[in-house]
Tab-separated table of C-alpha atoms and ligand atoms in Angstrom:
chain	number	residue	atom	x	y	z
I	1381	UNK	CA	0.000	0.000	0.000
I	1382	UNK	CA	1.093	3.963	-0.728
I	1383	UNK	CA	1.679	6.174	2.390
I	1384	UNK	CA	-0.911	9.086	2.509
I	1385	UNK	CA	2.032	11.205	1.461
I	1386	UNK	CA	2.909	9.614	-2.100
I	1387	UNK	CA	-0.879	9.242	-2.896
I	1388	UNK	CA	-1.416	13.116	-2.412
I	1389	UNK	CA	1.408	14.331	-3.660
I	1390	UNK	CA	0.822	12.314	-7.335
I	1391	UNK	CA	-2.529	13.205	-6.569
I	1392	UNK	CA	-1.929	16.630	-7.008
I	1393	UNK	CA	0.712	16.527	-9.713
I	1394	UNK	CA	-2.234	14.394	-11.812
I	1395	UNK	CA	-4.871	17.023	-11.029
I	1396	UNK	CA	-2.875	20.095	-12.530
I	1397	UNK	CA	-1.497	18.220	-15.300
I	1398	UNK	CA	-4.906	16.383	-16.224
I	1399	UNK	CA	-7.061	19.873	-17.615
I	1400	UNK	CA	-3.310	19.746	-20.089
I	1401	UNK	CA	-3.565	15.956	-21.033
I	1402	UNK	CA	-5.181	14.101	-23.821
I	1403	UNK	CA	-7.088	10.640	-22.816
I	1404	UNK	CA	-5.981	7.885	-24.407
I	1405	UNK	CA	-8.692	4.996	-25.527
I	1406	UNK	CA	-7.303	2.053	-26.969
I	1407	UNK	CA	-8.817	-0.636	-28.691
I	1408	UNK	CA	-7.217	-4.300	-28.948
I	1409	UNK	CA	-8.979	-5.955	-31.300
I	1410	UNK	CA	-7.124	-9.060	-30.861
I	1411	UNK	CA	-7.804	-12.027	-33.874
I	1412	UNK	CA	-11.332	-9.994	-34.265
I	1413	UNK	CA	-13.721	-9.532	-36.209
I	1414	UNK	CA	-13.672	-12.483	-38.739
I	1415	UNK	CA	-12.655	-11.158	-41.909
I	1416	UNK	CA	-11.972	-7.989	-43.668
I	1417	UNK	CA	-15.591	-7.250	-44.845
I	1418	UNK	CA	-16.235	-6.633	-40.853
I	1419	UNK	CA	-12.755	-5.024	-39.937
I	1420	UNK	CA	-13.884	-2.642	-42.828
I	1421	UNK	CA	-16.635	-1.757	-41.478
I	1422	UNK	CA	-16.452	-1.583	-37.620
I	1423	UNK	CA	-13.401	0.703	-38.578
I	1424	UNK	CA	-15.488	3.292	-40.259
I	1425	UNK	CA	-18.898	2.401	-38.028
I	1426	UNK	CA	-16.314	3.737	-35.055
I	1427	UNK	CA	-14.555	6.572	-37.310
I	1428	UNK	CA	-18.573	8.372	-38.036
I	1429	UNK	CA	-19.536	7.801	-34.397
I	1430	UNK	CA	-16.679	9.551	-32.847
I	1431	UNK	CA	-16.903	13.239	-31.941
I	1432	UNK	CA	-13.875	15.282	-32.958
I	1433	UNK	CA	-12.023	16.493	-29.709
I	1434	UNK	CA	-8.618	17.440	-28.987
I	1435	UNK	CA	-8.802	15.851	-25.741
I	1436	UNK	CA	-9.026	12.366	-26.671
I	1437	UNK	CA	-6.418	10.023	-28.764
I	1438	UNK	CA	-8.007	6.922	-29.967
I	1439	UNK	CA	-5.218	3.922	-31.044
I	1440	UNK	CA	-7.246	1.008	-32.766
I	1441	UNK	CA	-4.763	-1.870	-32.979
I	1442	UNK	CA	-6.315	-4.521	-35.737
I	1443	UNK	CA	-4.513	-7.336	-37.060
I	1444	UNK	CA	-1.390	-6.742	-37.912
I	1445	UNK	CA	-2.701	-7.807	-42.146
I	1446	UNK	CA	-5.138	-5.041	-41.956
I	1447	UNK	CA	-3.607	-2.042	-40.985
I	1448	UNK	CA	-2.680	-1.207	-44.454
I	1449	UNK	CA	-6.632	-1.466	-45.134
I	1450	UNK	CA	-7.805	0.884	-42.528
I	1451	UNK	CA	-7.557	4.241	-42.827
I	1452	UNK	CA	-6.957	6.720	-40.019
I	1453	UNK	CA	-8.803	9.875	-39.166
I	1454	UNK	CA	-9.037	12.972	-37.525
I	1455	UNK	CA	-8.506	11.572	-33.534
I	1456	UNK	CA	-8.236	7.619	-34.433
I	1457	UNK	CA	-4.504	6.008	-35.096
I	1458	UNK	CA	-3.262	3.149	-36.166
I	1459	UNK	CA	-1.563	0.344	-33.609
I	1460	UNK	CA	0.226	-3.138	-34.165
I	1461	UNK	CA	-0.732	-5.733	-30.914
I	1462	UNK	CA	2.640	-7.160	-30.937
I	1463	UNK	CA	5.896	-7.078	-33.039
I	1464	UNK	CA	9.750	-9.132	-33.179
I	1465	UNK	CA	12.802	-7.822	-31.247
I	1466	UNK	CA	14.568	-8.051	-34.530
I	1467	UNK	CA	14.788	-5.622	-37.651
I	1468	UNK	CA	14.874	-8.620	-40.231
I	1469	UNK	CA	16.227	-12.441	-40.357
I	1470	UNK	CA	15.242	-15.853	-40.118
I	1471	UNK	CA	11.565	-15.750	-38.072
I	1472	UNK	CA	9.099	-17.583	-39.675
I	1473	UNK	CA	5.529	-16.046	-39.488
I	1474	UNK	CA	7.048	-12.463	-37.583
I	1475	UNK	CA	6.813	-9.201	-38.016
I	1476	UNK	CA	9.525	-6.356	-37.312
I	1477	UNK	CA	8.561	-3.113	-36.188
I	1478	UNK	CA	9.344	-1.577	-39.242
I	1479	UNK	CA	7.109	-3.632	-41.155
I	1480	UNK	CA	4.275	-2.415	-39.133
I	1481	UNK	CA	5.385	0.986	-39.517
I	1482	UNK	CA	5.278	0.850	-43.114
I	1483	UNK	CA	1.565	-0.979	-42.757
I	1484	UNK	CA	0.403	2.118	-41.060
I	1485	UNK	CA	0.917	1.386	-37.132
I	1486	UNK	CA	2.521	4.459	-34.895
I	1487	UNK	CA	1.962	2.322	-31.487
I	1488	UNK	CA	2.506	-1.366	-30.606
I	1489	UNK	CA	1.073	-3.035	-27.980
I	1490	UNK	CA	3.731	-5.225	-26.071
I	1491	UNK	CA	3.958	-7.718	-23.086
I	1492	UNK	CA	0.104	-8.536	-23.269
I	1493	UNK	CA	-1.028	-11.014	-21.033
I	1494	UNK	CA	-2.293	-13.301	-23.708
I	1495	UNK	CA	1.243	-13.215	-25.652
I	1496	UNK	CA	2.884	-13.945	-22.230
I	1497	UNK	CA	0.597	-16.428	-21.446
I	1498	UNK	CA	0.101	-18.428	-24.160
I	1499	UNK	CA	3.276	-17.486	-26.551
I	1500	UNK	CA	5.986	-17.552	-23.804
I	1501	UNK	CA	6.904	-14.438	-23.621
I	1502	UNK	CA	8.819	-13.332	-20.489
I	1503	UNK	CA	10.021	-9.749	-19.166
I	1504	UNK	CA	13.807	-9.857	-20.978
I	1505	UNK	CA	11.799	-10.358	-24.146
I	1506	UNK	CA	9.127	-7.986	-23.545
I	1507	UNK	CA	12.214	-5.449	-22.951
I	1508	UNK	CA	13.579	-6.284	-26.421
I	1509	UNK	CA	11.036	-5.786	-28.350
I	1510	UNK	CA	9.910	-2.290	-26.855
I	1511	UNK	CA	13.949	-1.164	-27.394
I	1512	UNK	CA	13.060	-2.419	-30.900
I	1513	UNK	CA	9.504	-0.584	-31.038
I	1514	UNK	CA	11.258	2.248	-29.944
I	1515	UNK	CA	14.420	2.149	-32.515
I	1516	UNK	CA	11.810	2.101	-35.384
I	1517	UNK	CA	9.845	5.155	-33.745
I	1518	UNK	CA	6.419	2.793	-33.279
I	1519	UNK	CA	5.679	3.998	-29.407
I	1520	UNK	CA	4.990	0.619	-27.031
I	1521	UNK	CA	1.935	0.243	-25.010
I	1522	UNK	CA	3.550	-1.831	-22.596
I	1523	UNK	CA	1.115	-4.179	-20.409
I	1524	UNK	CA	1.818	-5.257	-17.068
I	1525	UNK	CA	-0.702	-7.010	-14.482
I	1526	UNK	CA	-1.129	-9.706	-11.842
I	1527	UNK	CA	-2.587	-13.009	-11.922
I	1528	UNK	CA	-5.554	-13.530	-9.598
I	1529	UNK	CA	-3.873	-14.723	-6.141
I	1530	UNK	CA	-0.903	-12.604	-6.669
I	1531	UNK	CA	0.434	-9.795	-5.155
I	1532	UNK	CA	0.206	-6.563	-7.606
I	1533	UNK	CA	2.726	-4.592	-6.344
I	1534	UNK	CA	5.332	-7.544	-6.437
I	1535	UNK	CA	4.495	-8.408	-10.264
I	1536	UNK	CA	4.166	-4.752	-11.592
I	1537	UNK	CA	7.723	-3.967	-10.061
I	1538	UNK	CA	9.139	-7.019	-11.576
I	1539	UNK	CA	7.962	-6.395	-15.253
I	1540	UNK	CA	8.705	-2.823	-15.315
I	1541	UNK	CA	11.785	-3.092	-13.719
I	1542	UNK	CA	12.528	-6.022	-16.002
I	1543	UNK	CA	10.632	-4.476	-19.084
I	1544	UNK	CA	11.916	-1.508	-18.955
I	1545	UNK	CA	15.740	-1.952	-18.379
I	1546	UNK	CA	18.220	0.274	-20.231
I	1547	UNK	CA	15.882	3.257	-21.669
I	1548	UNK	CA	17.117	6.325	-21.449
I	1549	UNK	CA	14.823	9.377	-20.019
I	1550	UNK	CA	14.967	10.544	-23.836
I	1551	UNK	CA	13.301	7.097	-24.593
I	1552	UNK	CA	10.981	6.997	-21.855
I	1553	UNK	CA	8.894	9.746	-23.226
I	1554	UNK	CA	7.253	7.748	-26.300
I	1555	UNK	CA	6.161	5.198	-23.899
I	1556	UNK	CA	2.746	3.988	-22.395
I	1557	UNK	CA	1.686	1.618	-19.674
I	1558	UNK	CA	-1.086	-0.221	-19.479
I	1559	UNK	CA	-2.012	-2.121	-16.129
I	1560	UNK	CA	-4.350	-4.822	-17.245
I	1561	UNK	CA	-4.708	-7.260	-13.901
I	1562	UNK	CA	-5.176	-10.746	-15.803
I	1563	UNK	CA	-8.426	-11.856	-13.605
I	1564	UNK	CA	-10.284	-8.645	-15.101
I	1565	UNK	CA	-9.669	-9.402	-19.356
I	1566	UNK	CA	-12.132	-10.731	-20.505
I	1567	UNK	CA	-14.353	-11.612	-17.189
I	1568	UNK	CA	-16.728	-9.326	-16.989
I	1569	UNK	CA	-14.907	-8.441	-13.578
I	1570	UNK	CA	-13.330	-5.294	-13.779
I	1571	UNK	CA	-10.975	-3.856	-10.998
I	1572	UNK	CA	-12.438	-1.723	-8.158
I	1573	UNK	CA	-11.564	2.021	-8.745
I	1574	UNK	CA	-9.941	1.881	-5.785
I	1575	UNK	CA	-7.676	-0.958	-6.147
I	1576	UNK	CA	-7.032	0.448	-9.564
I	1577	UNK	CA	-5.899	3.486	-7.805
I	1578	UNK	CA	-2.844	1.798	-5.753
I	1579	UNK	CA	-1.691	0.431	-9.652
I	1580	UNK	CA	-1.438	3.915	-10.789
I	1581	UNK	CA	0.576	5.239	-7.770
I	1582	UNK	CA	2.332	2.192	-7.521
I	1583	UNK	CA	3.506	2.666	-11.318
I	1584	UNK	CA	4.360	6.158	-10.671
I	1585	UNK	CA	6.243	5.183	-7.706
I	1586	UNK	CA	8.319	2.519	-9.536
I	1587	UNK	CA	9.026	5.134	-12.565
I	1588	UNK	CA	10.132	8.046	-9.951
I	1589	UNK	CA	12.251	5.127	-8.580
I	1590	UNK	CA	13.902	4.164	-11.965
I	1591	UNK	CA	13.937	7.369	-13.662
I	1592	UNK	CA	12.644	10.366	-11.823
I	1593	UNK	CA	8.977	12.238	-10.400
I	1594	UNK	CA	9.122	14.415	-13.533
I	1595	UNK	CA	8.846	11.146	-15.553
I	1596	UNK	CA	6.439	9.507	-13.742
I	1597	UNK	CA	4.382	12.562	-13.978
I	1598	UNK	CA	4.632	12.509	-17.888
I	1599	UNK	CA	4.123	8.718	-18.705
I	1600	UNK	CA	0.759	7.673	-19.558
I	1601	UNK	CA	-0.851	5.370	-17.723
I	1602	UNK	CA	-3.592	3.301	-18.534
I	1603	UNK	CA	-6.901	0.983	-17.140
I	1604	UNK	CA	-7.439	-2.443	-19.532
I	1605	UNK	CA	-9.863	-5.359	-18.302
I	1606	UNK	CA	-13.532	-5.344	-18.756
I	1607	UNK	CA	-13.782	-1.647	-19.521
I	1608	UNK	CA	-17.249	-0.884	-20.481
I	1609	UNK	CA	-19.096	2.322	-21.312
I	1610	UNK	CA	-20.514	2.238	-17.926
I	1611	UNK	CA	-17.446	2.044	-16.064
I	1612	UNK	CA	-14.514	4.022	-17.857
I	1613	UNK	CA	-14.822	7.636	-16.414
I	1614	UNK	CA	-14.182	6.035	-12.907
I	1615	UNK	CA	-10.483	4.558	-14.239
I	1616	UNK	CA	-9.691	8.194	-15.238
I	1617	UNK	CA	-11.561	10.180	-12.508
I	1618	UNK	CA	-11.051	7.721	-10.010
I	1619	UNK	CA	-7.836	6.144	-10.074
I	1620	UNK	CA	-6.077	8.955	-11.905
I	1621	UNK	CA	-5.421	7.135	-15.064
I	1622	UNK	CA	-4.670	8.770	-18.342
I	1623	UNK	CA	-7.416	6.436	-20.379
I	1624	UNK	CA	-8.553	2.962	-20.740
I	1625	UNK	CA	-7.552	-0.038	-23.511
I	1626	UNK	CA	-10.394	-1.898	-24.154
I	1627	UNK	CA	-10.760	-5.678	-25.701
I	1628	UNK	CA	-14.515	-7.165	-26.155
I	1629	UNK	CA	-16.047	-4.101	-25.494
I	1630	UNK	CA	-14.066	-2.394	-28.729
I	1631	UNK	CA	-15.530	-4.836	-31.269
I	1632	UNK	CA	-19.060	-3.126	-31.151
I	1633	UNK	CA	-18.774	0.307	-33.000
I	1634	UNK	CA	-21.557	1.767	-30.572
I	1635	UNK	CA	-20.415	0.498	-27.427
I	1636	UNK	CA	-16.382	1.869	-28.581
I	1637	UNK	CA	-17.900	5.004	-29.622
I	1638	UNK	CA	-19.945	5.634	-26.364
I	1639	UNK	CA	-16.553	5.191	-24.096
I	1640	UNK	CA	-14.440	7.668	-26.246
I	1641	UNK	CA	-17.466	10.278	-26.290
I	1642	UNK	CA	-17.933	9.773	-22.557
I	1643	UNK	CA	-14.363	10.727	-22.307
I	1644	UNK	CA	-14.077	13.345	-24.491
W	1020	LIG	P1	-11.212	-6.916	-22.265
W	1020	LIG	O1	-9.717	-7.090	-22.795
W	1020	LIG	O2	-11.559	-5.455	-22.377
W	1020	LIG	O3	-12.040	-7.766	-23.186
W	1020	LIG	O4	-11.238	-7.385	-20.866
W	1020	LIG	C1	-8.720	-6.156	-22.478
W	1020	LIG	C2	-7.407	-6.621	-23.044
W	1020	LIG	O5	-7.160	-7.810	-23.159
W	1020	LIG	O6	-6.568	-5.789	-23.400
């Protein structure tokens, strides 16, 4: 838990830079919808529905094969949900950053649960590939969370510690993280604003630790699990974050629209 102290004094710092701040809403699409014919048209469904605002960035991250087929607009842009640690070579079925870049993608998504759960993919790796993301100018989301049972403060400190590891200040300031507790994708049972809370101050306390409070002032930090249009405003109200990234609920054009109008 965060002494009164730290949880004011972020608190504060949050508050005067939030009026400055654009909300992020992300949208992981993961292998969704089924085909092109419906990635076609959710895309534009959610590109008329959204309101035009400065104060909200929208980052729609398709398949990697369809970002060349979407088209961005006015607040929505482009990101990749995963990409290699290498620039080229022998990696059957992989994609460098680069590649993506060319495809369309400005932002990667990297270290989600899913990849490290079901691909293998541990923190050293997770670093890799966001020094990669970063080389190539494609700014990493990178997602960090507990499993249920497990303590959150002991997990987050070990992947961004871990994931994190040699980038420079200079570095720092194209990255995002995303605090997705595992037991809340996908369930239906998102994480109490309060609880969600103690991950944002316990990610800016870990940043202010590795780099500085200035930092850990500037990085954007964000709310994913079972994020719904009824509960997003109390991620960035409530526990201070700087937006949400949102799975299921991001694969209805209404529903995806609704959250980033809410917010904006
Ligand atoms: P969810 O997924 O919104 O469907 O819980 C979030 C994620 O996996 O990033």
């Amino acid at each position: 838990m965060l002494d009164f102290a730290t949880n004011r004094r972020f608190g504060q710092n949050r508050q005067k830079m939030k009026s400055m701040s654009k909300i992020f809403v992300v949208g992981n699409w993961k292998m969704n919808p089924k085909g092109l014919k419906e990635a076609r048209v959710l895309f534009e469904s959610i590109k008329k529905s959204v309101k035009k605002t400065d104060k909200i960035k929208v980052i729609i991250c398709p398949p990697a094969l369809w970002l060349k087929e979407l088209k961005p607009g006015a607040i929505i842009s482009l990101g990749a949900q995963n990409c290699h640690w290498e620039a080229s070579g022998a990696y059957t079925g992989e994609l460098s950053p680069r590649m993506l870049v060319d495809a369309g993608a400005e932002y990667v998504i990297i270290g989600h649960s899913e990849r490290r759960q079901f691909m293998g993919e541990g923190d050293e790796i997770v670093n890799l590939k966001i020094k990669a993301a970063l080389r190539t100018k494609l700014k990493p989301i990178l997602c960090v969370g507990e499993k249920a049972g497990e303590e959150m403060s002991l997990v987050l400190e070990r992947q961004l510690t871990t994931g994190l590891a040699g980038l420079g200040v200079n570095q720092m300031k194209d990255v995002f993280i995303a605090y997705e507790p595992i037991w809340a994708i996908g369930t239906g049972n998102n994480c109490l604003p309060d609880n969600a809370l103690s991950a944002t101050l316990f990610i800016k306390k870990t940043l202010t630790k590795l780099y500085s409070r200035f930092l850990a002032d500037k990085v954007p930090v964000l709310y994913g699990g079972s994020v719904h249009s009824d509960n997003e405003d109390t991620y960035v109200k409530q526990a201070r974050m700087d937006g949400v990234l949102v799975g299921g609920a991001s694969l209805g054009a209404k529903e995806f629209a609704k959250i980033i109008n809410d917010l904006g």
